[in-house]
Amino acid sequence: MVICAACKKAEAEIRLDYAKRSLCRDCFTLFFERKVRNAVLKYHMFSVKDKVAVAVSGGKDSGALLAVLKRLFPRVEMVAVHLNLGIEGYSDGCEEIAKKIAKAYDIELIVCNLRKAYGFSISDFRKTRFSRKICASCGVVKRYLLNKTALEVDATKLATGHNLDDFVGVLFNHYVHGDVEQLKRLLPVNVSHNPKMVTRIKPLCEMTEKETRYYADCMGLPYKSHACPFVHQRRLEKRQRLLDKLSEVMPNFRHVFFKSHVKRLQPALQVEEEAVSVRECTRCGMPTSGEVCSFCKIVSTLTKRKRLEKF
Ligand code: AMP
Ligand code: FES
Ligand code: ZN
């Protein structure tokens, strides 16, 4: 039996290789919550003056996020936001889970149903030229609608459940492709100076996937057991397995990579950054770098397709 490294009494239930310690359930909960609190304070994510919209997808990360934020900051005004993407055999289950968690933590839940509000669903992309890139189009839709819904409820911050593994996976990808523009934007906090864009925060950015899952289990949270049917699971998993290999040799690899990016490289990149003039989409009025925003472009492709189908 392995004894917990913190209380030295109970049996350890989780091994954290990067920290070279094993912890029992209670000590892990304290450890996890302390780390999330530190991240929120260190990166100045929010204060009691904010209204935080928490994006809850039905997955373990965003469920854990809602639970930990409510437990740590009960005085901060929070609202949960869920997007029902209309994916058959998947999205309705996700919405049910989001409802259960919001109810358990006594937080108002705002649901935006893509089909009801906009007349299309993510599955409709199957028949378009976006069919091979459904996840990318879905990403555009999610970013746009999470921001819009957060604005509609007067939220000043939008929190997502991205964890350390997600963050470093994306970071690694941008480095491999030398995508400096994307690297500039990859931060625990994306401060917005635009009144139509809510500042985005990632309070779990320093917590590993394993820690987040275990925390969700400790809190007894329900979460979806299978991934979305469209996700390019193989590519994402391959990247994570590669990072796992590196972590076998250097258990704190993800933490070191994250820190060196946020602390050292990011400040250097920001200095070089030129002010990007943000325009307003000529169709919906939301911020965009071009004439029409990506969301409106996607919607118009789908609408054209539907019109053609009627003939
Ligand atoms: P993903 O892009 O699926 O990896 O999700 C990253 C984060 O975005 C999640 O942890 C949630 O905070 C948020 N998110 C993703 N899908 C949804 C959804 N359908 N509704 C609300 N939030 C979502
Ligand atoms: Fe967006 Fe699967 S959740 S493509
Ligand atoms: Zn638009």
PDB file of C-alpha atoms in Angstrom, residues 1-232:
ATOM      1  CA  MET A   1       0.000   0.000   0.000  1.00  0.00           C
ATOM      2  CA  VAL A   2       1.314   3.442  -0.970  1.00  0.00           C
ATOM      3  CA  ILE A   3       0.724   6.086   1.704  1.00  0.00           C
ATOM      4  CA  CYS A   4      -0.346   9.634   0.785  1.00  0.00           C
ATOM      5  CA  ALA A   5       2.688  11.942   0.644  1.00  0.00           C
ATOM      6  CA  ALA A   6       0.715  14.821   2.190  1.00  0.00           C
ATOM      7  CA  CYS A   7      -1.252  13.433   5.172  1.00  0.00           C
ATOM      8  CA  LYS A   8       1.009  10.394   5.648  1.00  0.00           C
ATOM      9  CA  LYS A   9      -2.058   8.448   6.834  1.00  0.00           C
ATOM     10  CA  ALA A  10      -4.499   7.480   4.105  1.00  0.00           C
ATOM     11  CA  GLU A  11      -3.861   5.219   1.156  1.00  0.00           C
ATOM     12  CA  ALA A  12      -2.706   7.108  -1.949  1.00  0.00           C
ATOM     13  CA  GLU A  13      -5.088   6.872  -4.903  1.00  0.00           C
ATOM     14  CA  ILE A  14      -3.406   8.960  -7.561  1.00  0.00           C
ATOM     15  CA  ARG A  15       0.242   9.062  -8.644  1.00  0.00           C
ATOM     16  CA  LEU A  16       1.521  12.393  -9.987  1.00  0.00           C
ATOM     17  CA  ASP A  17       4.779  11.555 -11.728  1.00  0.00           C
ATOM     18  CA  TYR A  18       5.604  15.163 -12.580  1.00  0.00           C
ATOM     19  CA  ALA A  19       5.426  16.085  -8.867  1.00  0.00           C
ATOM     20  CA  LYS A  20       7.002  12.782  -7.764  1.00  0.00           C
ATOM     21  CA  ARG A  21       4.209  12.174  -5.244  1.00  0.00           C
ATOM     22  CA  SER A  22       1.152  10.047  -4.629  1.00  0.00           C
ATOM     23  CA  LEU A  23      -1.893  11.490  -2.887  1.00  0.00           C
ATOM     24  CA  CYS A  24      -5.075  10.280  -1.231  1.00  0.00           C
ATOM     25  CA  ARG A  25      -8.460  11.525  -2.444  1.00  0.00           C
ATOM     26  CA  ASP A  26      -8.872  14.299   0.161  1.00  0.00           C
ATOM     27  CA  CYS A  27      -5.322  15.638  -0.131  1.00  0.00           C
ATOM     28  CA  PHE A  28      -5.594  15.546  -3.941  1.00  0.00           C
ATOM     29  CA  THR A  29      -8.808  17.598  -3.828  1.00  0.00           C
ATOM     30  CA  LEU A  30      -7.067  20.237  -1.695  1.00  0.00           C
ATOM     31  CA  PHE A  31      -4.001  20.164  -3.948  1.00  0.00           C
ATOM     32  CA  PHE A  32      -6.083  20.523  -7.135  1.00  0.00           C
ATOM     33  CA  GLU A  33      -8.146  23.390  -5.755  1.00  0.00           C
ATOM     34  CA  ARG A  34      -5.070  25.214  -4.438  1.00  0.00           C
ATOM     35  CA  LYS A  35      -3.435  24.987  -7.857  1.00  0.00           C
ATOM     36  CA  VAL A  36      -6.516  26.278  -9.685  1.00  0.00           C
ATOM     37  CA  ARG A  37      -6.856  29.155  -7.195  1.00  0.00           C
ATOM     38  CA  ASN A  38      -3.175  30.041  -7.748  1.00  0.00           C
ATOM     39  CA  ALA A  39      -3.627  30.056 -11.522  1.00  0.00           C
ATOM     40  CA  VAL A  40      -6.722  32.281 -11.309  1.00  0.00           C
ATOM     41  CA  LEU A  41      -4.861  34.769  -9.099  1.00  0.00           C
ATOM     42  CA  LYS A  42      -1.489  34.583 -10.880  1.00  0.00           C
ATOM     43  CA  TYR A  43      -2.945  35.307 -14.322  1.00  0.00           C
ATOM     44  CA  HIS A  44      -5.509  37.814 -12.959  1.00  0.00           C
ATOM     45  CA  MET A  45      -8.338  35.814 -14.506  1.00  0.00           C
ATOM     46  CA  PHE A  46     -11.242  37.438 -12.652  1.00  0.00           C
ATOM     47  CA  SER A  47     -12.289  39.236  -9.483  1.00  0.00           C
ATOM     48  CA  VAL A  48     -15.526  39.620  -7.498  1.00  0.00           C
ATOM     49  CA  LYS A  49     -16.478  42.462  -9.849  1.00  0.00           C
ATOM     50  CA  ASP A  50     -16.719  40.076 -12.795  1.00  0.00           C
ATOM     51  CA  LYS A  51     -19.563  37.966 -14.074  1.00  0.00           C
ATOM     52  CA  VAL A  52     -18.036  34.712 -15.302  1.00  0.00           C
ATOM     53  CA  ALA A  53     -19.705  32.675 -18.033  1.00  0.00           C
ATOM     54  CA  VAL A  54     -18.509  29.064 -17.751  1.00  0.00           C
ATOM     55  CA  ALA A  55     -18.695  27.092 -21.006  1.00  0.00           C
ATOM     56  CA  VAL A  56     -19.987  23.645 -20.045  1.00  0.00           C
ATOM     57  CA  SER A  57     -19.862  21.045 -22.820  1.00  0.00           C
ATOM     58  CA  GLY A  58     -20.839  17.870 -20.969  1.00  0.00           C
ATOM     59  CA  GLY A  59     -17.203  16.736 -20.891  1.00  0.00           C
ATOM     60  CA  LYS A  60     -15.174  16.071 -17.743  1.00  0.00           C
ATOM     61  CA  ASP A  61     -12.998  19.195 -18.052  1.00  0.00           C
ATOM     62  CA  SER A  62     -15.725  21.799 -18.186  1.00  0.00           C
ATOM     63  CA  GLY A  63     -17.744  19.944 -15.517  1.00  0.00           C
ATOM     64  CA  ALA A  64     -14.705  19.989 -13.234  1.00  0.00           C
ATOM     65  CA  LEU A  65     -14.221  23.661 -14.099  1.00  0.00           C
ATOM     66  CA  LEU A  66     -17.725  24.651 -13.027  1.00  0.00           C
ATOM     67  CA  ALA A  67     -17.416  22.641  -9.804  1.00  0.00           C
ATOM     68  CA  VAL A  68     -14.006  23.958  -8.816  1.00  0.00           C
ATOM     69  CA  LEU A  69     -14.823  27.601  -9.598  1.00  0.00           C
ATOM     70  CA  LYS A  70     -18.055  27.483  -7.621  1.00  0.00           C
ATOM     71  CA  ARG A  71     -16.337  25.787  -4.662  1.00  0.00           C
ATOM     72  CA  LEU A  72     -13.400  28.205  -4.665  1.00  0.00           C
ATOM     73  CA  PHE A  73     -15.189  31.457  -5.461  1.00  0.00           C
ATOM     74  CA  PRO A  74     -18.781  31.230  -4.185  1.00  0.00           C
ATOM     75  CA  ARG A  75     -19.093  35.044  -4.113  1.00  0.00           C
ATOM     76  CA  VAL A  76     -18.287  35.511  -7.790  1.00  0.00           C
ATOM     77  CA  GLU A  77     -21.319  35.771 -10.076  1.00  0.00           C
ATOM     78  CA  MET A  78     -21.367  32.837 -12.488  1.00  0.00           C
ATOM     79  CA  VAL A  79     -23.551  31.563 -15.283  1.00  0.00           C
ATOM     80  CA  ALA A  80     -23.127  28.315 -17.216  1.00  0.00           C
ATOM     81  CA  VAL A  81     -23.373  28.345 -21.017  1.00  0.00           C
ATOM     82  CA  HIS A  82     -24.017  25.279 -23.165  1.00  0.00           C
ATOM     83  CA  LEU A  83     -24.199  24.969 -26.946  1.00  0.00           C
ATOM     84  CA  ASN A  84     -26.373  22.169 -28.292  1.00  0.00           C
ATOM     85  CA  LEU A  85     -24.635  21.472 -31.610  1.00  0.00           C
ATOM     86  CA  GLY A  86     -27.404  19.223 -32.966  1.00  0.00           C
ATOM     87  CA  ILE A  87     -25.216  16.139 -33.488  1.00  0.00           C
ATOM     88  CA  GLU A  88     -27.489  13.082 -33.555  1.00  0.00           C
ATOM     89  CA  GLY A  89     -26.954  10.582 -30.755  1.00  0.00           C
ATOM     90  CA  TYR A  90     -24.547  12.932 -29.019  1.00  0.00           C
ATOM     91  CA  SER A  91     -25.598  16.539 -28.410  1.00  0.00           C
ATOM     92  CA  ASP A  92     -28.839  15.953 -26.458  1.00  0.00           C
ATOM     93  CA  GLY A  93     -26.949  13.731 -24.001  1.00  0.00           C
ATOM     94  CA  CYS A  94     -24.345  16.467 -23.550  1.00  0.00           C
ATOM     95  CA  GLU A  95     -27.077  19.023 -22.819  1.00  0.00           C
ATOM     96  CA  GLU A  96     -28.608  16.731 -20.192  1.00  0.00           C
ATOM     97  CA  ILE A  97     -25.246  16.416 -18.431  1.00  0.00           C
ATOM     98  CA  ALA A  98     -24.702  20.191 -18.520  1.00  0.00           C
ATOM     99  CA  LYS A  99     -28.170  20.660 -16.974  1.00  0.00           C
ATOM    100  CA  LYS A 100     -27.440  18.154 -14.185  1.00  0.00           C
ATOM    101  CA  ILE A 101     -24.135  19.780 -13.240  1.00  0.00           C
ATOM    102  CA  ALA A 102     -25.503  23.329 -13.322  1.00  0.00           C
ATOM    103  CA  LYS A 103     -28.413  22.230 -11.116  1.00  0.00           C
ATOM    104  CA  ALA A 104     -26.124  20.436  -8.667  1.00  0.00           C
ATOM    105  CA  TYR A 105     -24.043  23.604  -8.242  1.00  0.00           C
ATOM    106  CA  ASP A 106     -27.056  25.928  -8.285  1.00  0.00           C
ATOM    107  CA  ILE A 107     -25.873  27.901 -11.304  1.00  0.00           C
ATOM    108  CA  GLU A 108     -28.167  29.275 -14.004  1.00  0.00           C
ATOM    109  CA  LEU A 109     -27.668  27.477 -17.327  1.00  0.00           C
ATOM    110  CA  ILE A 110     -28.129  29.216 -20.670  1.00  0.00           C
ATOM    111  CA  VAL A 111     -28.539  26.808 -23.579  1.00  0.00           C
ATOM    112  CA  CYS A 112     -28.019  27.923 -27.155  1.00  0.00           C
ATOM    113  CA  ASN A 113     -29.512  25.344 -29.519  1.00  0.00           C
ATOM    114  CA  LEU A 114     -27.870  25.698 -32.920  1.00  0.00           C
ATOM    115  CA  ARG A 115     -30.743  24.159 -34.852  1.00  0.00           C
ATOM    116  CA  LYS A 116     -33.452  26.142 -33.089  1.00  0.00           C
ATOM    117  CA  ALA A 117     -31.581  29.460 -33.139  1.00  0.00           C
ATOM    118  CA  TYR A 118     -29.865  29.265 -36.553  1.00  0.00           C
ATOM    119  CA  GLY A 119     -31.618  26.464 -38.412  1.00  0.00           C
ATOM    120  CA  PHE A 120     -28.570  24.269 -38.922  1.00  0.00           C
ATOM    121  CA  SER A 121     -26.497  21.763 -36.988  1.00  0.00           C
ATOM    122  CA  ILE A 122     -22.871  20.664 -37.060  1.00  0.00           C
ATOM    123  CA  SER A 123     -23.978  17.453 -38.816  1.00  0.00           C
ATOM    124  CA  ASP A 124     -25.120  19.561 -41.809  1.00  0.00           C
ATOM    125  CA  PHE A 125     -21.447  20.260 -42.617  1.00  0.00           C
ATOM    126  CA  ARG A 126     -21.192  16.636 -43.786  1.00  0.00           C
ATOM    127  CA  LYS A 127     -22.752  17.575 -47.100  1.00  0.00           C
ATOM    128  CA  THR A 128     -20.603  20.647 -47.766  1.00  0.00           C
ATOM    129  CA  ARG A 129     -17.080  21.463 -48.852  1.00  0.00           C
ATOM    130  CA  PHE A 130     -16.310  21.697 -45.110  1.00  0.00           C
ATOM    131  CA  SER A 131     -17.040  17.985 -44.662  1.00  0.00           C
ATOM    132  CA  ARG A 132     -13.389  17.039 -44.219  1.00  0.00           C
ATOM    133  CA  LYS A 133     -12.888  19.803 -41.732  1.00  0.00           C
ATOM    134  CA  ILE A 134     -16.002  19.524 -39.591  1.00  0.00           C
ATOM    135  CA  CYS A 135     -14.003  20.014 -36.373  1.00  0.00           C
ATOM    136  CA  ALA A 136     -12.454  23.233 -37.674  1.00  0.00           C
ATOM    137  CA  SER A 137     -15.867  24.605 -38.712  1.00  0.00           C
ATOM    138  CA  CYS A 138     -17.313  23.474 -35.402  1.00  0.00           C
ATOM    139  CA  GLY A 139     -14.491  25.360 -33.666  1.00  0.00           C
ATOM    140  CA  VAL A 140     -15.499  28.551 -35.508  1.00  0.00           C
ATOM    141  CA  VAL A 141     -19.145  28.042 -34.522  1.00  0.00           C
ATOM    142  CA  LYS A 142     -18.265  27.354 -30.872  1.00  0.00           C
ATOM    143  CA  ARG A 143     -15.938  30.349 -30.536  1.00  0.00           C
ATOM    144  CA  TYR A 144     -18.498  32.667 -32.126  1.00  0.00           C
ATOM    145  CA  LEU A 145     -21.541  31.451 -30.204  1.00  0.00           C
ATOM    146  CA  LEU A 146     -19.855  31.111 -26.820  1.00  0.00           C
ATOM    147  CA  ASN A 147     -18.711  34.728 -27.145  1.00  0.00           C
ATOM    148  CA  LYS A 148     -22.113  35.918 -28.364  1.00  0.00           C
ATOM    149  CA  THR A 149     -24.019  34.072 -25.640  1.00  0.00           C
ATOM    150  CA  ALA A 150     -21.636  35.364 -22.972  1.00  0.00           C
ATOM    151  CA  LEU A 151     -22.162  38.920 -24.266  1.00  0.00           C
ATOM    152  CA  GLU A 152     -25.933  38.489 -24.217  1.00  0.00           C
ATOM    153  CA  VAL A 153     -25.877  37.620 -20.509  1.00  0.00           C
ATOM    154  CA  ASP A 154     -23.505  40.545 -19.767  1.00  0.00           C
ATOM    155  CA  ALA A 155     -20.658  38.267 -18.741  1.00  0.00           C
ATOM    156  CA  THR A 156     -17.283  39.985 -18.447  1.00  0.00           C
ATOM    157  CA  LYS A 157     -15.228  36.760 -18.635  1.00  0.00           C
ATOM    158  CA  LEU A 158     -15.689  33.515 -20.551  1.00  0.00           C
ATOM    159  CA  ALA A 159     -14.094  30.450 -18.926  1.00  0.00           C
ATOM    160  CA  THR A 160     -13.389  27.253 -20.862  1.00  0.00           C
ATOM    161  CA  GLY A 161     -12.213  23.863 -19.595  1.00  0.00           C
ATOM    162  CA  HIS A 162      -8.978  23.587 -21.611  1.00  0.00           C
ATOM    163  CA  ASN A 163      -6.453  21.668 -19.504  1.00  0.00           C
ATOM    164  CA  LEU A 164      -2.644  21.492 -19.624  1.00  0.00           C
ATOM    165  CA  ASP A 165      -2.637  18.559 -22.083  1.00  0.00           C
ATOM    166  CA  ASP A 166      -4.960  20.467 -24.453  1.00  0.00           C
ATOM    167  CA  PHE A 167      -2.861  23.615 -24.155  1.00  0.00           C
ATOM    168  CA  VAL A 168       0.475  21.876 -24.739  1.00  0.00           C
ATOM    169  CA  GLY A 169      -0.952  19.769 -27.590  1.00  0.00           C
ATOM    170  CA  VAL A 170      -1.920  22.935 -29.443  1.00  0.00           C
ATOM    171  CA  LEU A 171       1.323  24.655 -28.442  1.00  0.00           C
ATOM    172  CA  PHE A 172       3.358  21.765 -29.829  1.00  0.00           C
ATOM    173  CA  ASN A 173       1.420  21.837 -33.086  1.00  0.00           C
ATOM    174  CA  HIS A 174       1.985  25.573 -33.570  1.00  0.00           C
ATOM    175  CA  TYR A 175       5.704  25.197 -32.865  1.00  0.00           C
ATOM    176  CA  VAL A 176       6.034  22.299 -35.307  1.00  0.00           C
ATOM    177  CA  HIS A 177       4.360  24.401 -38.012  1.00  0.00           C
ATOM    178  CA  GLY A 178       6.089  27.624 -36.997  1.00  0.00           C
ATOM    179  CA  ASP A 179       2.708  29.316 -36.671  1.00  0.00           C
ATOM    180  CA  VAL A 180       3.822  32.494 -34.908  1.00  0.00           C
ATOM    181  CA  GLU A 181       0.469  34.243 -35.260  1.00  0.00           C
ATOM    182  CA  GLN A 182      -1.340  31.424 -33.443  1.00  0.00           C
ATOM    183  CA  LEU A 183       1.428  31.198 -30.840  1.00  0.00           C
ATOM    184  CA  LYS A 184       0.901  34.858 -30.007  1.00  0.00           C
ATOM    185  CA  ARG A 185      -2.729  34.153 -29.178  1.00  0.00           C
ATOM    186  CA  LEU A 186      -2.138  31.034 -27.094  1.00  0.00           C
ATOM    187  CA  LEU A 187      -2.384  32.279 -23.516  1.00  0.00           C
ATOM    188  CA  PRO A 188      -4.126  31.414 -20.220  1.00  0.00           C
ATOM    189  CA  VAL A 189      -5.996  34.731 -20.615  1.00  0.00           C
ATOM    190  CA  ASN A 190      -6.948  36.432 -23.885  1.00  0.00           C
ATOM    191  CA  VAL A 191      -7.725  39.957 -22.836  1.00  0.00           C
ATOM    192  CA  SER A 192     -10.235  41.703 -25.057  1.00  0.00           C
ATOM    193  CA  HIS A 193     -10.328  45.461 -25.540  1.00  0.00           C
ATOM    194  CA  ASN A 194     -13.237  45.110 -27.926  1.00  0.00           C
ATOM    195  CA  PRO A 195     -16.687  45.615 -26.328  1.00  0.00           C
ATOM    196  CA  LYS A 196     -18.082  42.842 -28.571  1.00  0.00           C
ATOM    197  CA  MET A 197     -15.520  40.268 -27.447  1.00  0.00           C
ATOM    198  CA  VAL A 198     -15.497  38.785 -23.967  1.00  0.00           C
ATOM    199  CA  THR A 199     -12.090  38.143 -22.365  1.00  0.00           C
ATOM    200  CA  ARG A 200     -11.431  34.396 -22.512  1.00  0.00           C
ATOM    201  CA  ILE A 201      -9.837  32.540 -19.587  1.00  0.00           C
ATOM    202  CA  LYS A 202      -8.562  28.978 -19.086  1.00  0.00           C
ATOM    203  CA  PRO A 203      -8.476  28.345 -15.316  1.00  0.00           C
ATOM    204  CA  LEU A 204      -7.446  24.654 -15.750  1.00  0.00           C
ATOM    205  CA  CYS A 205      -4.475  25.432 -18.009  1.00  0.00           C
ATOM    206  CA  GLU A 206      -1.987  24.141 -15.419  1.00  0.00           C
ATOM    207  CA  MET A 207      -3.916  20.965 -14.526  1.00  0.00           C
ATOM    208  CA  THR A 208      -3.204  17.768 -16.419  1.00  0.00           C
ATOM    209  CA  GLU A 209      -5.921  15.705 -18.091  1.00  0.00           C
ATOM    210  CA  LYS A 210      -5.376  12.939 -15.518  1.00  0.00           C
ATOM    211  CA  GLU A 211      -5.799  15.376 -12.621  1.00  0.00           C
ATOM    212  CA  THR A 212      -8.923  16.934 -14.125  1.00  0.00           C
ATOM    213  CA  ARG A 213     -10.544  13.552 -14.723  1.00  0.00           C
ATOM    214  CA  TYR A 214      -9.742  12.392 -11.202  1.00  0.00           C
ATOM    215  CA  TYR A 215     -11.127  15.626  -9.740  1.00  0.00           C
ATOM    216  CA  ALA A 216     -14.362  15.174 -11.732  1.00  0.00           C
ATOM    217  CA  ASP A 217     -14.556  11.616 -10.342  1.00  0.00           C
ATOM    218  CA  CYS A 218     -13.862  12.796  -6.787  1.00  0.00           C
ATOM    219  CA  MET A 219     -16.719  15.302  -7.116  1.00  0.00           C
ATOM    220  CA  GLY A 220     -19.001  12.558  -8.487  1.00  0.00           C
ATOM    221  CA  LEU A 221     -19.687  14.541 -11.662  1.00  0.00           C
ATOM    222  CA  PRO A 222     -21.403  12.968 -14.650  1.00  0.00           C
ATOM    223  CA  TYR A 223     -19.610  13.425 -17.983  1.00  0.00           C
ATOM    224  CA  LYS A 224     -19.944  12.130 -21.525  1.00  0.00           C
ATOM    225  CA  SER A 225     -18.225   8.795 -21.978  1.00  0.00           C
ATOM    226  CA  HIS A 226     -17.578   8.961 -25.715  1.00  0.00           C
ATOM    227  CA  ALA A 227     -16.089  11.600 -27.976  1.00  0.00           C
ATOM    228  CA  CYS A 228     -18.018  13.471 -30.638  1.00  0.00           C
ATOM    229  CA  PRO A 229     -18.416  11.271 -33.748  1.00  0.00           C
ATOM    230  CA  PHE A 230     -16.682  13.830 -35.972  1.00  0.00           C
ATOM    231  CA  VAL A 231     -13.587  14.483 -33.924  1.00  0.00           C
ATOM    232  CA  HIS A 232     -10.262  13.718 -35.617  1.00  0.00           C
TER     233      HIS A 232
END
